Each structure stands twice: as structure tokens, then as C-alpha cells.
mmCIF file with all atom_site columns, C-alpha atoms in Angstrom:
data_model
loop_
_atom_site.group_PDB
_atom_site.id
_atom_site.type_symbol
_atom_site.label_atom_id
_atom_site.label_alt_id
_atom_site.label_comp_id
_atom_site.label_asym_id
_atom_site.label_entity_id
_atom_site.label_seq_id
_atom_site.pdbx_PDB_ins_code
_atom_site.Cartn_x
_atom_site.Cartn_y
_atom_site.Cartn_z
_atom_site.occupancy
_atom_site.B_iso_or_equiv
_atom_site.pdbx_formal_charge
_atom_site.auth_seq_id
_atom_site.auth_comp_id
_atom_site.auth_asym_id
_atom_site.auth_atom_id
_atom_site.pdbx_PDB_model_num
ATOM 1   C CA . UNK A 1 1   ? 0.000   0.000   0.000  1.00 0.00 ? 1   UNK A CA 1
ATOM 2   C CA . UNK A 1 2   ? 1.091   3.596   -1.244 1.00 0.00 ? 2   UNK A CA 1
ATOM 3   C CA . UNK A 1 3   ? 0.081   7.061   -1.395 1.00 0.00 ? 3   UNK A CA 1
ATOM 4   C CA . UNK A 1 4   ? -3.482  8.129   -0.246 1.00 0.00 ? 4   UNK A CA 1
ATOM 5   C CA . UNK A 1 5   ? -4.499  4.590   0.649  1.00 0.00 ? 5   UNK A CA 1
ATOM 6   C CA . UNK A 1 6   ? -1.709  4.660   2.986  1.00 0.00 ? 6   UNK A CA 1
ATOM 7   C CA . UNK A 1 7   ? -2.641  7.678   4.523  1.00 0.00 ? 7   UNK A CA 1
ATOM 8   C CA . UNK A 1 8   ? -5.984  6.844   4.599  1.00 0.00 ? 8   UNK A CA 1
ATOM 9   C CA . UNK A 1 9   ? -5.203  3.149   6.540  1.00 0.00 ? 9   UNK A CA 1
ATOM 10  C CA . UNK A 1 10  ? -3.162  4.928   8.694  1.00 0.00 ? 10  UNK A CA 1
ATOM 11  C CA . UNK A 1 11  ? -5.107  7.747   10.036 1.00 0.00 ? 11  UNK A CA 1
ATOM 12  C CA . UNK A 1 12  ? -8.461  5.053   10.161 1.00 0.00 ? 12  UNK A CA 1
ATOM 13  C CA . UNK A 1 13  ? -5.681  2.935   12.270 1.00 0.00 ? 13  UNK A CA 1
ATOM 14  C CA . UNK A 1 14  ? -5.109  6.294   14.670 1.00 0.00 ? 14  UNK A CA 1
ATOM 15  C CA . UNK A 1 15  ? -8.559  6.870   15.143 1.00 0.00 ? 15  UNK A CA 1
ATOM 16  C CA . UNK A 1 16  ? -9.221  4.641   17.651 1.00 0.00 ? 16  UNK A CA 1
ATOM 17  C CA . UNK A 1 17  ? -8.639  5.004   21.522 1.00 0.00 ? 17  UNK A CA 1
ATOM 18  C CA . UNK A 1 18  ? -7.046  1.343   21.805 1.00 0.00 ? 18  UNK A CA 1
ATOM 19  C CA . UNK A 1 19  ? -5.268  0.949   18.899 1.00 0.00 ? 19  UNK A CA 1
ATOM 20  C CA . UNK A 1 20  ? -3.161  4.452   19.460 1.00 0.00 ? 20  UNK A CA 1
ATOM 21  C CA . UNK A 1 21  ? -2.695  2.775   23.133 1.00 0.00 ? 21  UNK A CA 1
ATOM 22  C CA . UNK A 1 22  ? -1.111  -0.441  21.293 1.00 0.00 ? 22  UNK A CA 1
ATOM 23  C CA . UNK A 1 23  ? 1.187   1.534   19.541 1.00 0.00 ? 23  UNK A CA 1
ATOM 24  C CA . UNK A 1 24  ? 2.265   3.227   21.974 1.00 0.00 ? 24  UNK A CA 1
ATOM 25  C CA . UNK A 1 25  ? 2.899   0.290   24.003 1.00 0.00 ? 25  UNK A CA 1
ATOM 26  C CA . UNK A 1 26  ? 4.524   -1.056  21.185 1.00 0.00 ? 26  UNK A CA 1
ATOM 27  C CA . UNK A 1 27  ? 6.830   1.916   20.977 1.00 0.00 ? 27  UNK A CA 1
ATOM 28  C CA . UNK A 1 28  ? 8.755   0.799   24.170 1.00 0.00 ? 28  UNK A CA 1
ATOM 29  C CA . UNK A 1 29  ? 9.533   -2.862  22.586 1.00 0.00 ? 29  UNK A CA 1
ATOM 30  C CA . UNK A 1 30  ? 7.976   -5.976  21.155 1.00 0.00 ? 30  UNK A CA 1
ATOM 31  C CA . UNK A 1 31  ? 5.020   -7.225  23.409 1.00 0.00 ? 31  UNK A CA 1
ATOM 32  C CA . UNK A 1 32  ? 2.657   -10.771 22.537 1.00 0.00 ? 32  UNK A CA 1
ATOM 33  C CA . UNK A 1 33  ? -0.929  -10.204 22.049 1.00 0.00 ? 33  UNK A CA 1
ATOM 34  C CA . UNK A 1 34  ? -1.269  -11.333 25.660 1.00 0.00 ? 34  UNK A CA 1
ATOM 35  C CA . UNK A 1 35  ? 0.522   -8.465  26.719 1.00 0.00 ? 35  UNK A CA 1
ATOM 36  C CA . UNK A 1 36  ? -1.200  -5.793  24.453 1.00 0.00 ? 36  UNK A CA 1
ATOM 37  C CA . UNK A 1 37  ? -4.113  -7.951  26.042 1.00 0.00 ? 37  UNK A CA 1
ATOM 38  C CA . UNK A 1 38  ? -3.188  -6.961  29.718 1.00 0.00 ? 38  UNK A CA 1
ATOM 39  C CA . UNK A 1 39  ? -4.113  -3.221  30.596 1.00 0.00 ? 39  UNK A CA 1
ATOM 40  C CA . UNK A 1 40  ? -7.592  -3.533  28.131 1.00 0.00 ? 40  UNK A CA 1
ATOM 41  C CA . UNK A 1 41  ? -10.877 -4.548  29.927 1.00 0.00 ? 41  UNK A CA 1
ATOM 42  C CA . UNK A 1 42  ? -11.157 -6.861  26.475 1.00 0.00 ? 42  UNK A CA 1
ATOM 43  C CA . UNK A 1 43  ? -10.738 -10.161 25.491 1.00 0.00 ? 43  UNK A CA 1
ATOM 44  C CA . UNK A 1 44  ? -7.316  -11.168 23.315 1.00 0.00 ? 44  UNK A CA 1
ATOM 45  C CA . UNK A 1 45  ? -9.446  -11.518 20.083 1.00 0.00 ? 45  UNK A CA 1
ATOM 46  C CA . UNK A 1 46  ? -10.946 -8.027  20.338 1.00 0.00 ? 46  UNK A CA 1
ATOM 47  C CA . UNK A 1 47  ? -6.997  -6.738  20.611 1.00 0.00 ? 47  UNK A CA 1
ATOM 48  C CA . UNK A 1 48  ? -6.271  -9.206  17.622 1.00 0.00 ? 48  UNK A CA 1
ATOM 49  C CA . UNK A 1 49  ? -8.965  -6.991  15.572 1.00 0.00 ? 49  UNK A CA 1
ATOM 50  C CA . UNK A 1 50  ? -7.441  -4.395  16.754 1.00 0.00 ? 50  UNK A CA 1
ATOM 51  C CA . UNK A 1 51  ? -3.821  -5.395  15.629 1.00 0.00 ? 51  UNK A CA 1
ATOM 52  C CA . UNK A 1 52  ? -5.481  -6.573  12.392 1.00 0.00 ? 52  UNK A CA 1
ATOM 53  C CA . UNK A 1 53  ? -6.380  -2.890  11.733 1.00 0.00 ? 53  UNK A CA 1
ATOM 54  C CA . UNK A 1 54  ? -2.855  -2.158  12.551 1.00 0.00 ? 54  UNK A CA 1
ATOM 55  C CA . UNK A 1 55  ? -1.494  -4.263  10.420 1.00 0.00 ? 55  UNK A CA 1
ATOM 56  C CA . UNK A 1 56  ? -3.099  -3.870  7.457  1.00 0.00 ? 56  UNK A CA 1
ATOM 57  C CA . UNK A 1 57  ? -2.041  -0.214  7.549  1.00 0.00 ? 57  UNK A CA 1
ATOM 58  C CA . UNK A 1 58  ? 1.810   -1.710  8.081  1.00 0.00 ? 58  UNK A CA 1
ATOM 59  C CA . UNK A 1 59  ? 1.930   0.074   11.407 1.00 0.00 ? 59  UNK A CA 1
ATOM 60  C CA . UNK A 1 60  ? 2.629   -3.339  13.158 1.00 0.00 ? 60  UNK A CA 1
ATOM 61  C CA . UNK A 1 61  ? 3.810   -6.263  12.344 1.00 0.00 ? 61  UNK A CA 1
ATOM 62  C CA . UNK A 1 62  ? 3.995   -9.738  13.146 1.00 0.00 ? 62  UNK A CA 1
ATOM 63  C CA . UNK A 1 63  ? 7.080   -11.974 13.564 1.00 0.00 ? 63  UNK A CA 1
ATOM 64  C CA . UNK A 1 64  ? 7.871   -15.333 14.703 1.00 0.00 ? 64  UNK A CA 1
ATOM 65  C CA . UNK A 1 65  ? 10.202  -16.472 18.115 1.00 0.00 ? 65  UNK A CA 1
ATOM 66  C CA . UNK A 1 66  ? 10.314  -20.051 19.245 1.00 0.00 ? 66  UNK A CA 1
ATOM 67  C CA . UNK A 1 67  ? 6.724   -20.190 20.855 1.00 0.00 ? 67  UNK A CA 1
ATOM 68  C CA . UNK A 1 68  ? 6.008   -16.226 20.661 1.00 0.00 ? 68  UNK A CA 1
ATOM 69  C CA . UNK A 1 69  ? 4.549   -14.067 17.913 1.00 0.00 ? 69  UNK A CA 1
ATOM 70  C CA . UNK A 1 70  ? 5.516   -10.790 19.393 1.00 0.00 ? 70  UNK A CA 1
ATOM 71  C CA . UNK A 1 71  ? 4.368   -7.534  17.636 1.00 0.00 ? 71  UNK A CA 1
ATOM 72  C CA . UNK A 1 72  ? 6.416   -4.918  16.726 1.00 0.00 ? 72  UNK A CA 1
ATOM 73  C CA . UNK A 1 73  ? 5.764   -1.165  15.765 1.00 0.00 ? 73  UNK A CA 1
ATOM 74  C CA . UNK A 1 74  ? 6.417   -0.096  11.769 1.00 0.00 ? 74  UNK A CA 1
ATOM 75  C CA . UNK A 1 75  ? 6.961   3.320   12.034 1.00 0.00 ? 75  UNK A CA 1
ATOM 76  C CA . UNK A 1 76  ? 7.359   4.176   8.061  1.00 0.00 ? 76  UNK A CA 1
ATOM 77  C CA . UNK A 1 77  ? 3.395   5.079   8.067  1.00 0.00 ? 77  UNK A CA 1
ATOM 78  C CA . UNK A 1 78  ? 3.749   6.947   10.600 1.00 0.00 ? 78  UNK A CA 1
ATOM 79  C CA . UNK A 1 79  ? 6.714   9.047   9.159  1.00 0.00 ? 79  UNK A CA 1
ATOM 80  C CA . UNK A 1 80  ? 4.556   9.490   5.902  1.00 0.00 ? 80  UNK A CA 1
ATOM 81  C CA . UNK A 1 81  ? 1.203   10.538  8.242  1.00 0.00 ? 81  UNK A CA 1
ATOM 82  C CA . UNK A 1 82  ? 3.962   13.169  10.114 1.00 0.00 ? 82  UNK A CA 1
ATOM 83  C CA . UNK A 1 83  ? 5.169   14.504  6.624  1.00 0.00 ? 83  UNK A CA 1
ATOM 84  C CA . UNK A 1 84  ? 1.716   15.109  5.367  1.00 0.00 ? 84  UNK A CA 1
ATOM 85  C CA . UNK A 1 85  ? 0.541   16.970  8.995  1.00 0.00 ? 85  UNK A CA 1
ATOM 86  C CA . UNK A 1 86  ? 3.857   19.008  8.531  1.00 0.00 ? 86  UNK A CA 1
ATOM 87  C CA . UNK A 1 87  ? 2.741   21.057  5.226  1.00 0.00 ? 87  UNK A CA 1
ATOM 88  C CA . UNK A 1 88  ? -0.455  22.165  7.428  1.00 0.00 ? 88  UNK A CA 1
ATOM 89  C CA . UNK A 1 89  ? 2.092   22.931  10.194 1.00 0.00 ? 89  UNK A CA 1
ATOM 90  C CA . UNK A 1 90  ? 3.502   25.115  7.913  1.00 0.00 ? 90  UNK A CA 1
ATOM 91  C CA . UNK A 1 91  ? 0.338   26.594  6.852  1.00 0.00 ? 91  UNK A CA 1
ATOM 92  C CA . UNK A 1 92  ? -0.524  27.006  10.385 1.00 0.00 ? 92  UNK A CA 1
ATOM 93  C CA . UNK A 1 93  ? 2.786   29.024  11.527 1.00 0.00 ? 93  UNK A CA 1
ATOM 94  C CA . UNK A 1 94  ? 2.367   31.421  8.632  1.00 0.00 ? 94  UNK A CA 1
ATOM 95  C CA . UNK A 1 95  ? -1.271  32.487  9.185  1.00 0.00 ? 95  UNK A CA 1
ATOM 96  C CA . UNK A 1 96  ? -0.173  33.076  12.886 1.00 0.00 ? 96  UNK A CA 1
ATOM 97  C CA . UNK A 1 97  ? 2.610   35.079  11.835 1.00 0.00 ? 97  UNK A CA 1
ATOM 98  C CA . UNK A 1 98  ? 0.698   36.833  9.885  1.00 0.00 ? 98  UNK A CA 1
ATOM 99  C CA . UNK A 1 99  ? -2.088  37.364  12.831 1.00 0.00 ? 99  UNK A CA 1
ATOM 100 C CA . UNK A 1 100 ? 0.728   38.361  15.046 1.00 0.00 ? 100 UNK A CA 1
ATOM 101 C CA . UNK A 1 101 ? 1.756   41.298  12.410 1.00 0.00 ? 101 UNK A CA 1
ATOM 102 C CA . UNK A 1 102 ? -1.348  42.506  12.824 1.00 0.00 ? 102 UNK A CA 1
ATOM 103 C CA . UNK A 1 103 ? -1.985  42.619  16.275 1.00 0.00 ? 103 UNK A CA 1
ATOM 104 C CA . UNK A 1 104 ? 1.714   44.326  16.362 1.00 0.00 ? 104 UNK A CA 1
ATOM 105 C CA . UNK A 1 105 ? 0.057   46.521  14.005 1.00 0.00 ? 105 UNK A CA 1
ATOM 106 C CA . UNK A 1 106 ? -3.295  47.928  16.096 1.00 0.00 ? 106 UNK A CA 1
ATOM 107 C CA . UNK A 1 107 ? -1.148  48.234  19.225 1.00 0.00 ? 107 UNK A CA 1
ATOM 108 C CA . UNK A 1 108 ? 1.499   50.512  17.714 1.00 0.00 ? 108 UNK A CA 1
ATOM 109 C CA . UNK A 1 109 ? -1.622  52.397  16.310 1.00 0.00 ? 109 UNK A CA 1
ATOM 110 C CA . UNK A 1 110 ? -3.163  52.062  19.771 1.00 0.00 ? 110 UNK A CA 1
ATOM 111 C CA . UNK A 1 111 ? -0.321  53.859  21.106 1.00 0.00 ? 111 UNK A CA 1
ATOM 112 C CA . UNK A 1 112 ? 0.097   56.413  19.261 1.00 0.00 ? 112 UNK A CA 1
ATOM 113 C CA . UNK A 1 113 ? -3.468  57.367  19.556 1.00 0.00 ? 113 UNK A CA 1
ATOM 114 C CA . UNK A 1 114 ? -3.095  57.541  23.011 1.00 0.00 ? 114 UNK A CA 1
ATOM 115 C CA . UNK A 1 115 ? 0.064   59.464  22.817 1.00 0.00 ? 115 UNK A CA 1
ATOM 116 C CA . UNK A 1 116 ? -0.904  61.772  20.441 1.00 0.00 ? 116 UNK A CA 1
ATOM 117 C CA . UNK A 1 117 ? -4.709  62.438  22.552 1.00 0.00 ? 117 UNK A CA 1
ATOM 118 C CA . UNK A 1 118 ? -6.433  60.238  19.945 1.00 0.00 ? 118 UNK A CA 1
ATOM 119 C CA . UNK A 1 119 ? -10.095 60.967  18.912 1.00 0.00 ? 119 UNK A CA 1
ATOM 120 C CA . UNK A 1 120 ? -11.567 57.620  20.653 1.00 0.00 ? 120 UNK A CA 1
ATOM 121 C CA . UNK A 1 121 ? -14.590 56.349  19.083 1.00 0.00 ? 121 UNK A CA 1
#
């Protein structure tokens, strides 16, 4: 999966309460789904949904150790989700800088109205 349907599976993926709670369990090592399992008041194949969900958009996956099958975190969706957010960011930053020009703006002509014995209104 590339592109928008990427994005797409990812952000569906963040959506939900549990599954950004997995990940971020997952961010501090491998775990089983027996682990994920643990702090959830849910059974281990409501997690395995979840982790299906996760999976399928590549933000976990699945490996193999003697007896385990401990889950790891993918984190290139998430970079791709981050680079997308950052344009808006950007966008963000400049109409703030722009607001704060402004503002500068009426309080410089604030004061010199009230230097110079403005009119009022």
C-alpha cells in the first residue's frame, strides 16, 4: 500500500482510543498479544482486531520467536502521516505570523493614539 491509501489506513488505524494505546505500548519494545491484552478490559481476540487494523495499515507487524509471535511497531506510516501533517504545520505558523503582524500593528496604532490624545470612538 502507497500514497493516499496509505494515509488513509493509517489515520483510520489512529482513530481509535485502543489501537493508538497499542502503539504506543509497542513503541517501548515488542510485546505478545497477551501483553497488548493486559491493561484492556477486552478479550485477546478483540486486541487481535485491533492489531489486524494495525497491520493492514503496516503500522505493526507480526514476527515469529520459538513459541512467541511478538508484535512490533512499523513506524514508516507513521513518518509518511507526520510529513503530510507538517505542510499544514507550515500553513498554520504562517497564518499566525501573519495574525501576530497585525496585532503588532493595532497596538502601535493604539499607542500612538493615546500618545498623540487620539479621537476615541
Amino acid at each position: 500500500m502507497v500514497g493516499p491509501e496509505l494515509l488513509d489506513a493509517t489515520f483510520a488505524a489512529l482513530a481509535d482510543p485502543t489501537r493508538r494505546a497499542i502503539l504506543a505500548r509497542l513503541a517501548i519494545g515488542e510485546a505478545t498479544v497477551t501483553e497488548l491484552a493486559a491493561p484492556f478490559e477486552m478479550s485477546q481476540p478483540a486486541i487481535s482486531k485491533h492489531l489486524k487494523v494495525l497491520e493492514r495499515a503496516g503500522l505493526v507487524s507480526r514476527g515469529r520467536d520459538a513459541q512467541r509471535r511478538p508484535c512490533r511497531l512499523e513506524a514508516r506510516p507513521l513518518r509518511e502521516a507526520t510529513a503530510w501533517l507538517a505542510d499544514y504545520r507550515d500553513y498554520w505558523a504562517e497564518s499566525y505570523r501573519r495574525l501576530d503582524d497585525l496585532l503588532d500593528e493595532l497596538q502601535a496604532t493604539d499607542r500612538r493614539d493615546a500618545t498623540q490624545g487620539g479621537t476615541g470612538g
